[in-house]
Amino acid sequence: MNTIPSVDLQEFTSGQPDRKLKFTQDIGNAFEQIGFVALSGHFLSKELVENLYAEIKKFFDLPQHIKSTYEIEGLGGQRGYTSFGKEHAKGRKEGDLKEFWHFGQYVENDPILEAEYPHNVTVNELPSFNKIGKETFKMLEKTAKYVLRALALHLDLEETYFDSYIRNGNSILRPIHYPPITKAPKNAVRAAAHGDINLITLLMGAHGKGLQVKNHKGEWIDAIARPDQLMINVGDMLSRLTNNKLRSTIHRVVNPPRELWGSSRYSIPFFMHPISQMPLNCLEHCIDDDNPKQFEDIMAGEFLHERLIDLGLIKK
């Protein structure tokens, strides 16, 4: 497959069985064949998107000494600010050419999980920053819930199979700033080739060239969404659960042509994580003689911890 398929979530939520089935088949097939789709019909309003971009640009424009006060030691970057070049892809030493912020889960009616997760960090200089971040988090989480319901049906599971695992899940909203490039990077790119850790990722800001996806032939193709679309991809957790039936696709953000080095790039992925207690054991009906079990049993929380070490965000 050499292009990213487009799907419309309103087909699934239409209340019409034939349209719901078509969406389920289309997104399931896309995630088997390339692991990415461009999705419209989500729950983000145009106004909310514009407000969020305005707020994150204000934050990343703050002086470095102010931003650095929101980089909290000991959290592995799970909340607040992570400075430029700190994160790297698995297996690489060079830091990615980016800085980012993390909004985390807003736990409801679960004191145990509330104690498990770090608290969100409030930016005192920007009164609307956290409010708009929370609203965006909730709308992306709602969108992801319906996408996972469609995938559950595609996998011959109960439609609500994922619901209890993602309610109050350890999800992350990550506004990213790729600053202007001021000198030729040494072996570094804006985001090196990697697969995501989580169940699925919903990406805002894939409207221009930069994001590339490696298809199953090993070819890099551009992944560009319309302004009204989110780019959605399978993460490693969902790939493990389905014994690689749904593919976690390697992707990267390449550096722009030299004439565009002076411009920033912003993107905002939402990483849909389950609760730590979700087992990622391969589903029995995704295992057969032609597709033997490829992954060891593991819990989501344990798998996440291992990957954060790989990324350099947590020390062993």
Tab-separated table of C-alpha atoms in Angstrom:
chain	number	residue	atom	x	y	z
A	1	MET	CA	0.000	0.000	0.000
A	2	ASN	CA	1.461	3.355	-1.093
A	3	THR	CA	-1.131	5.805	0.254
A	4	ILE	CA	-2.773	6.368	3.631
A	5	PRO	CA	-6.495	5.432	3.463
A	6	SER	CA	-9.129	7.916	4.656
A	7	VAL	CA	-12.096	6.976	6.859
A	8	ASP	CA	-14.952	8.937	8.466
A	9	LEU	CA	-15.872	8.137	12.080
A	10	GLN	CA	-19.400	9.423	11.479
A	11	GLU	CA	-19.981	6.269	9.428
A	12	PHE	CA	-19.442	4.249	12.613
A	13	THR	CA	-21.549	6.516	14.840
A	14	SER	CA	-24.349	6.971	12.263
A	15	GLY	CA	-26.651	4.365	13.808
A	16	GLN	CA	-26.911	2.653	10.407
A	17	PRO	CA	-25.610	-0.949	10.523
A	18	ASP	CA	-24.340	-1.029	6.933
A	19	ARG	CA	-22.325	2.190	7.347
A	20	LYS	CA	-20.989	1.009	10.704
A	21	LEU	CA	-19.894	-2.288	9.156
A	22	LYS	CA	-18.173	-0.540	6.249
A	23	PHE	CA	-16.179	1.683	8.621
A	24	THR	CA	-15.190	-1.355	10.695
A	25	GLN	CA	-14.000	-3.211	7.606
A	26	ASP	CA	-12.182	-0.209	6.131
A	27	ILE	CA	-10.237	0.751	9.257
A	28	GLY	CA	-9.490	-2.884	10.120
A	29	ASN	CA	-8.117	-3.594	6.646
A	30	ALA	CA	-6.051	-0.394	6.678
A	31	PHE	CA	-4.532	-1.256	10.048
A	32	GLU	CA	-3.669	-4.740	8.788
A	33	GLN	CA	-2.113	-3.474	5.561
A	34	ILE	CA	-0.256	-0.302	6.604
A	35	GLY	CA	-1.163	0.551	10.197
A	36	PHE	CA	-2.279	4.144	9.470
A	37	VAL	CA	-5.502	5.945	8.501
A	38	ALA	CA	-6.533	9.578	8.100
A	39	LEU	CA	-9.750	10.039	10.076
A	40	SER	CA	-12.430	12.720	9.778
A	41	GLY	CA	-15.691	12.954	11.708
A	42	HIS	CA	-13.918	13.100	15.082
A	43	PHE	CA	-15.009	15.070	18.154
A	44	LEU	CA	-12.582	18.002	17.920
A	45	SER	CA	-14.128	21.298	16.860
A	46	LYS	CA	-12.223	23.663	14.599
A	47	GLU	CA	-12.342	26.300	17.335
A	48	LEU	CA	-10.815	23.950	19.910
A	49	VAL	CA	-8.001	23.003	17.544
A	50	GLU	CA	-7.224	26.657	16.789
A	51	ASN	CA	-7.246	27.554	20.497
A	52	LEU	CA	-4.934	24.672	21.366
A	53	TYR	CA	-2.381	25.627	18.707
A	54	ALA	CA	-2.463	29.226	19.913
A	55	GLU	CA	-1.782	28.140	23.505
A	56	ILE	CA	1.031	25.713	22.740
A	57	LYS	CA	2.781	28.281	20.540
A	58	LYS	CA	2.597	30.738	23.437
A	59	PHE	CA	4.136	28.148	25.731
A	60	PHE	CA	7.028	27.178	23.479
A	61	ASP	CA	7.714	30.897	22.866
A	62	LEU	CA	8.303	31.429	26.589
A	63	PRO	CA	11.932	32.051	27.628
A	64	GLN	CA	13.872	28.842	28.167
A	65	HIS	CA	14.471	29.546	31.843
A	66	ILE	CA	10.695	29.683	32.403
A	67	LYS	CA	9.975	26.519	30.403
A	68	SER	CA	12.692	24.703	32.322
A	69	THR	CA	10.884	25.327	35.609
A	70	TYR	CA	8.182	22.942	34.330
A	71	GLU	CA	10.623	20.082	33.656
A	72	ILE	CA	9.968	17.860	36.660
A	73	GLU	CA	12.756	15.498	37.702
A	74	GLY	CA	11.863	11.913	38.499
A	75	LEU	CA	8.726	11.660	36.346
A	76	GLY	CA	10.356	10.205	33.243
A	77	GLY	CA	8.814	13.028	31.249
A	78	GLN	CA	5.288	11.778	31.967
A	79	ARG	CA	3.976	15.255	32.851
A	80	GLY	CA	5.029	18.805	32.115
A	81	TYR	CA	7.920	19.898	29.907
A	82	THR	CA	10.702	17.873	28.269
A	83	SER	CA	13.532	19.962	26.894
A	84	PHE	CA	15.044	19.919	23.427
A	85	GLY	CA	16.997	16.805	22.427
A	86	LYS	CA	16.297	14.783	25.580
A	87	GLU	CA	14.239	11.984	23.985
A	88	HIS	CA	15.703	9.608	21.414
A	89	ALA	CA	14.312	6.700	19.425
A	90	LYS	CA	14.907	3.140	20.620
A	91	GLY	CA	18.399	2.032	19.627
A	92	ARG	CA	19.688	5.552	18.909
A	93	LYS	CA	21.931	7.845	20.933
A	94	GLU	CA	21.179	11.081	19.075
A	95	GLY	CA	18.376	13.096	20.666
A	96	ASP	CA	15.419	14.076	18.489
A	97	LEU	CA	15.250	17.726	17.404
A	98	LYS	CA	12.189	18.562	19.484
A	99	GLU	CA	10.821	19.786	22.797
A	100	PHE	CA	7.408	18.817	24.115
A	101	TRP	CA	4.783	19.009	26.842
A	102	HIS	CA	2.730	16.213	28.404
A	103	PHE	CA	-0.865	16.421	29.587
A	104	GLY	CA	-1.912	13.202	31.345
A	105	GLN	CA	-5.107	11.498	32.460
A	106	TYR	CA	-7.766	13.335	34.482
A	107	VAL	CA	-8.829	10.427	36.707
A	108	GLU	CA	-12.505	10.146	37.597
A	109	ASN	CA	-13.815	8.102	40.562
A	110	ASP	CA	-10.716	5.950	41.048
A	111	PRO	CA	-8.504	6.973	43.988
A	112	ILE	CA	-6.063	4.098	43.351
A	113	LEU	CA	-5.280	5.259	39.801
A	114	GLU	CA	-5.292	8.878	40.945
A	115	ALA	CA	-2.486	7.976	43.338
A	116	GLU	CA	-0.634	5.973	40.660
A	117	TYR	CA	-0.457	8.723	38.020
A	118	PRO	CA	1.563	11.941	38.380
A	119	HIS	CA	-0.476	15.136	38.661
A	120	ASN	CA	-0.766	17.424	35.670
A	121	VAL	CA	1.458	20.498	35.774
A	122	THR	CA	-0.134	23.962	35.688
A	123	VAL	CA	1.483	26.689	33.573
A	124	ASN	CA	1.065	29.829	35.647
A	125	GLU	CA	1.976	32.219	32.837
A	126	LEU	CA	-0.858	31.047	30.543
A	127	PRO	CA	-4.317	31.032	32.220
A	128	SER	CA	-6.063	29.091	29.389
A	129	PHE	CA	-3.298	26.591	28.613
A	130	ASN	CA	-4.369	23.810	30.978
A	131	LYS	CA	-8.115	24.277	30.448
A	132	ILE	CA	-7.804	23.930	26.669
A	133	GLY	CA	-5.358	21.056	27.053
A	134	LYS	CA	-7.834	19.137	29.211
A	135	GLU	CA	-10.720	19.738	26.805
A	136	THR	CA	-8.612	18.507	23.880
A	137	PHE	CA	-7.509	15.454	25.870
A	138	LYS	CA	-11.127	14.498	26.556
A	139	MET	CA	-12.273	14.893	22.937
A	140	LEU	CA	-9.361	12.826	21.615
A	141	GLU	CA	-10.002	10.168	24.257
A	142	LYS	CA	-13.644	10.006	23.165
A	143	THR	CA	-12.606	9.678	19.519
A	144	ALA	CA	-10.139	6.917	20.387
A	145	LYS	CA	-12.814	4.992	22.296
A	146	TYR	CA	-14.981	4.693	19.182
A	147	VAL	CA	-12.024	3.766	16.984
A	148	LEU	CA	-11.152	0.969	19.415
A	149	ARG	CA	-14.780	-0.196	19.437
A	150	ALA	CA	-14.582	-0.581	15.653
A	151	LEU	CA	-11.311	-2.476	15.967
A	152	ALA	CA	-12.813	-4.754	18.612
A	153	LEU	CA	-15.544	-5.739	16.160
A	154	HIS	CA	-12.956	-6.258	13.424
A	155	LEU	CA	-11.115	-8.618	15.785
A	156	ASP	CA	-14.321	-10.575	16.564
A	157	LEU	CA	-14.396	-9.277	20.124
A	158	GLU	CA	-17.237	-7.661	22.045
A	159	GLU	CA	-17.627	-4.072	20.818
A	160	THR	CA	-16.851	-2.692	24.287
A	161	TYR	CA	-13.855	-5.011	24.895
A	162	PHE	CA	-11.422	-2.106	25.329
A	163	ASP	CA	-13.754	0.218	27.278
A	164	SER	CA	-12.843	-0.918	30.796
A	165	TYR	CA	-9.125	-0.945	29.964
A	166	ILE	CA	-9.024	2.596	28.565
A	167	ARG	CA	-11.307	4.220	31.131
A	168	ASN	CA	-8.907	6.299	33.232
A	169	GLY	CA	-6.095	4.820	31.130
A	170	ASN	CA	-2.547	6.147	31.301
A	171	SER	CA	-2.979	8.224	28.132
A	172	ILE	CA	-0.833	11.194	27.142
A	173	LEU	CA	-1.462	14.318	25.051
A	174	ARG	CA	1.871	15.589	23.737
A	175	PRO	CA	2.147	18.988	22.021
A	176	ILE	CA	5.518	18.934	20.202
A	177	HIS	CA	7.606	21.835	18.929
A	178	TYR	CA	10.285	21.162	16.329
A	179	PRO	CA	12.252	24.435	16.448
A	180	PRO	CA	13.955	26.053	13.451
A	181	ILE	CA	17.166	24.241	12.484
A	182	THR	CA	20.117	26.604	12.869
A	183	LYS	CA	22.976	24.330	11.770
A	184	ALA	CA	23.379	21.027	9.975
A	185	PRO	CA	22.356	18.270	12.434
A	186	LYS	CA	24.836	15.451	13.025
A	187	ASN	CA	22.880	12.227	12.466
A	188	ALA	CA	19.806	13.792	14.124
A	189	VAL	CA	16.305	14.261	12.737
A	190	ARG	CA	13.159	15.801	14.130
A	191	ALA	CA	11.879	12.357	15.125
A	192	ALA	CA	13.897	9.246	14.250
A	193	ALA	CA	12.214	6.113	12.892
A	194	HIS	CA	10.185	4.464	15.635
A	195	GLY	CA	7.017	2.618	16.542
A	196	ASP	CA	4.659	3.978	19.193
A	197	ILE	CA	4.343	2.227	22.552
A	198	ASN	CA	0.586	2.489	23.129
A	199	LEU	CA	-2.657	1.023	21.746
A	200	ILE	CA	-3.357	3.705	19.122
A	201	THR	CA	-2.068	7.216	18.448
A	202	LEU	CA	-4.222	10.104	17.213
A	203	LEU	CA	-2.095	12.810	15.604
A	204	MET	CA	-3.033	16.433	15.037
A	205	GLY	CA	-0.822	18.504	12.764
A	206	ALA	CA	0.089	16.090	9.949
A	207	HIS	CA	-1.015	18.597	7.311
A	208	GLY	CA	2.319	19.232	5.613
A	209	LYS	CA	5.238	17.098	4.508
A	210	GLY	CA	7.479	15.706	7.213
A	211	LEU	CA	5.727	12.623	8.628
A	212	GLN	CA	6.700	9.484	6.742
A	213	VAL	CA	5.496	5.895	7.144
A	214	LYS	CA	7.368	2.721	6.161
A	215	ASN	CA	5.022	0.414	4.259
A	216	HIS	CA	5.332	-3.373	4.272
A	217	LYS	CA	7.603	-3.261	1.216
A	218	GLY	CA	10.082	-1.193	3.221
A	219	GLU	CA	9.337	2.003	1.273
A	220	TRP	CA	8.967	5.399	2.993
A	221	ILE	CA	5.785	7.209	1.974
A	222	ASP	CA	4.505	10.650	2.961
A	223	ALA	CA	1.599	10.690	5.420
A	224	ILE	CA	-0.348	13.915	4.929
A	225	ALA	CA	-3.820	14.535	6.356
A	226	ARG	CA	-6.382	17.190	5.448
A	227	PRO	CA	-6.833	20.003	8.000
A	228	ASP	CA	-10.057	18.347	9.222
A	229	GLN	CA	-8.430	14.931	9.698
A	230	LEU	CA	-6.445	13.162	12.385
A	231	MET	CA	-3.749	10.675	11.451
A	232	ILE	CA	-4.270	7.484	13.467
A	233	ASN	CA	-1.861	4.587	13.799
A	234	VAL	CA	-1.478	1.281	15.601
A	235	GLY	CA	0.911	1.178	18.556
A	236	ASP	CA	3.071	-1.679	19.811
A	237	MET	CA	0.620	-2.636	22.582
A	238	LEU	CA	-2.181	-3.300	20.085
A	239	SER	CA	0.250	-5.080	17.783
A	240	ARG	CA	1.275	-7.410	20.640
A	241	LEU	CA	-2.345	-8.030	21.653
A	242	THR	CA	-3.291	-9.030	18.093
A	243	ASN	CA	-0.114	-11.053	17.444
A	244	ASN	CA	0.836	-8.506	14.766
A	245	LYS	CA	-2.487	-8.878	12.898
A	246	LEU	CA	-2.839	-5.115	13.305
A	247	ARG	CA	0.537	-3.633	12.403
A	248	SER	CA	2.490	-1.123	14.453
A	249	THR	CA	4.116	0.729	11.590
A	250	ILE	CA	7.524	2.371	11.775
A	251	HIS	CA	7.328	6.113	11.106
A	252	ARG	CA	9.529	9.214	11.361
A	253	VAL	CA	9.531	13.003	11.033
A	254	VAL	CA	12.249	14.040	8.601
A	255	ASN	CA	14.073	17.346	8.530
A	256	PRO	CA	12.697	19.838	5.995
A	257	PRO	CA	14.637	21.027	2.932
A	258	ARG	CA	17.386	23.468	3.858
A	259	GLU	CA	15.375	26.451	2.576
A	260	LEU	CA	12.717	25.663	5.227
A	261	TRP	CA	15.105	25.201	8.154
A	262	GLY	CA	14.072	28.560	9.566
A	263	SER	CA	10.478	27.496	10.252
A	264	SER	CA	9.041	25.673	13.260
A	265	ARG	CA	6.838	22.593	13.025
A	266	TYR	CA	4.146	21.729	15.565
A	267	SER	CA	2.361	18.420	15.949
A	268	ILE	CA	0.158	17.066	18.721
A	269	PRO	CA	-0.121	13.300	19.174
A	270	PHE	CA	-2.523	11.716	21.656
A	271	PHE	CA	-1.173	8.383	22.868
A	272	MET	CA	-4.074	6.168	23.932
A	273	HIS	CA	-2.804	3.946	26.740
A	274	PRO	CA	-4.770	1.427	28.793
A	275	ILE	CA	-4.549	1.036	32.536
A	276	SER	CA	-1.360	-0.671	33.725
A	277	GLN	CA	-3.265	-3.848	34.622
A	278	MET	CA	-4.322	-4.617	31.037
A	279	PRO	CA	-2.793	-7.912	29.867
A	280	LEU	CA	-1.182	-7.664	26.435
A	281	ASN	CA	-1.171	-11.443	25.959
A	282	CYS	CA	-1.760	-12.373	22.310
A	283	LEU	CA	-5.435	-13.046	21.626
A	284	GLU	CA	-5.975	-16.775	21.137
A	285	HIS	CA	-7.870	-16.382	17.867
A	286	CYS	CA	-4.989	-14.344	16.416
A	287	ILE	CA	-2.683	-17.360	16.824
A	288	ASP	CA	-2.642	-20.301	14.385
A	289	ASP	CA	-0.197	-22.535	12.511
A	290	ASP	CA	0.455	-19.847	9.916
A	291	ASN	CA	0.814	-17.132	12.579
A	292	PRO	CA	2.435	-18.651	15.678
A	293	LYS	CA	2.601	-16.598	18.856
A	294	GLN	CA	5.215	-13.855	18.388
A	295	PHE	CA	5.247	-12.128	21.794
A	296	GLU	CA	5.686	-13.100	25.428
A	297	ASP	CA	2.875	-12.362	27.886
A	298	ILE	CA	3.240	-8.997	29.595
A	299	MET	CA	1.136	-6.367	31.368
A	300	ALA	CA	0.723	-2.902	29.859
A	301	GLY	CA	2.384	-1.110	32.777
A	302	GLU	CA	5.454	-3.354	32.671
A	303	PHE	CA	5.769	-2.952	28.899
A	304	LEU	CA	5.501	0.847	29.170
A	305	HIS	CA	8.236	0.976	31.811
A	306	GLU	CA	10.584	-1.062	29.629
A	307	ARG	CA	10.016	1.216	26.648
A	308	LEU	CA	10.526	4.430	28.630
A	309	ILE	CA	13.949	3.090	29.578
A	310	ASP	CA	14.648	2.398	25.875
A	311	LEU	CA	13.730	6.012	25.033
A	312	GLY	CA	16.084	7.447	27.627
A	313	LEU	CA	13.285	8.992	29.705
A	314	ILE	CA	13.732	6.649	32.675
A	315	LYS	CA	17.049	5.328	33.951
A	316	LYS	CA	17.406	1.625	34.794
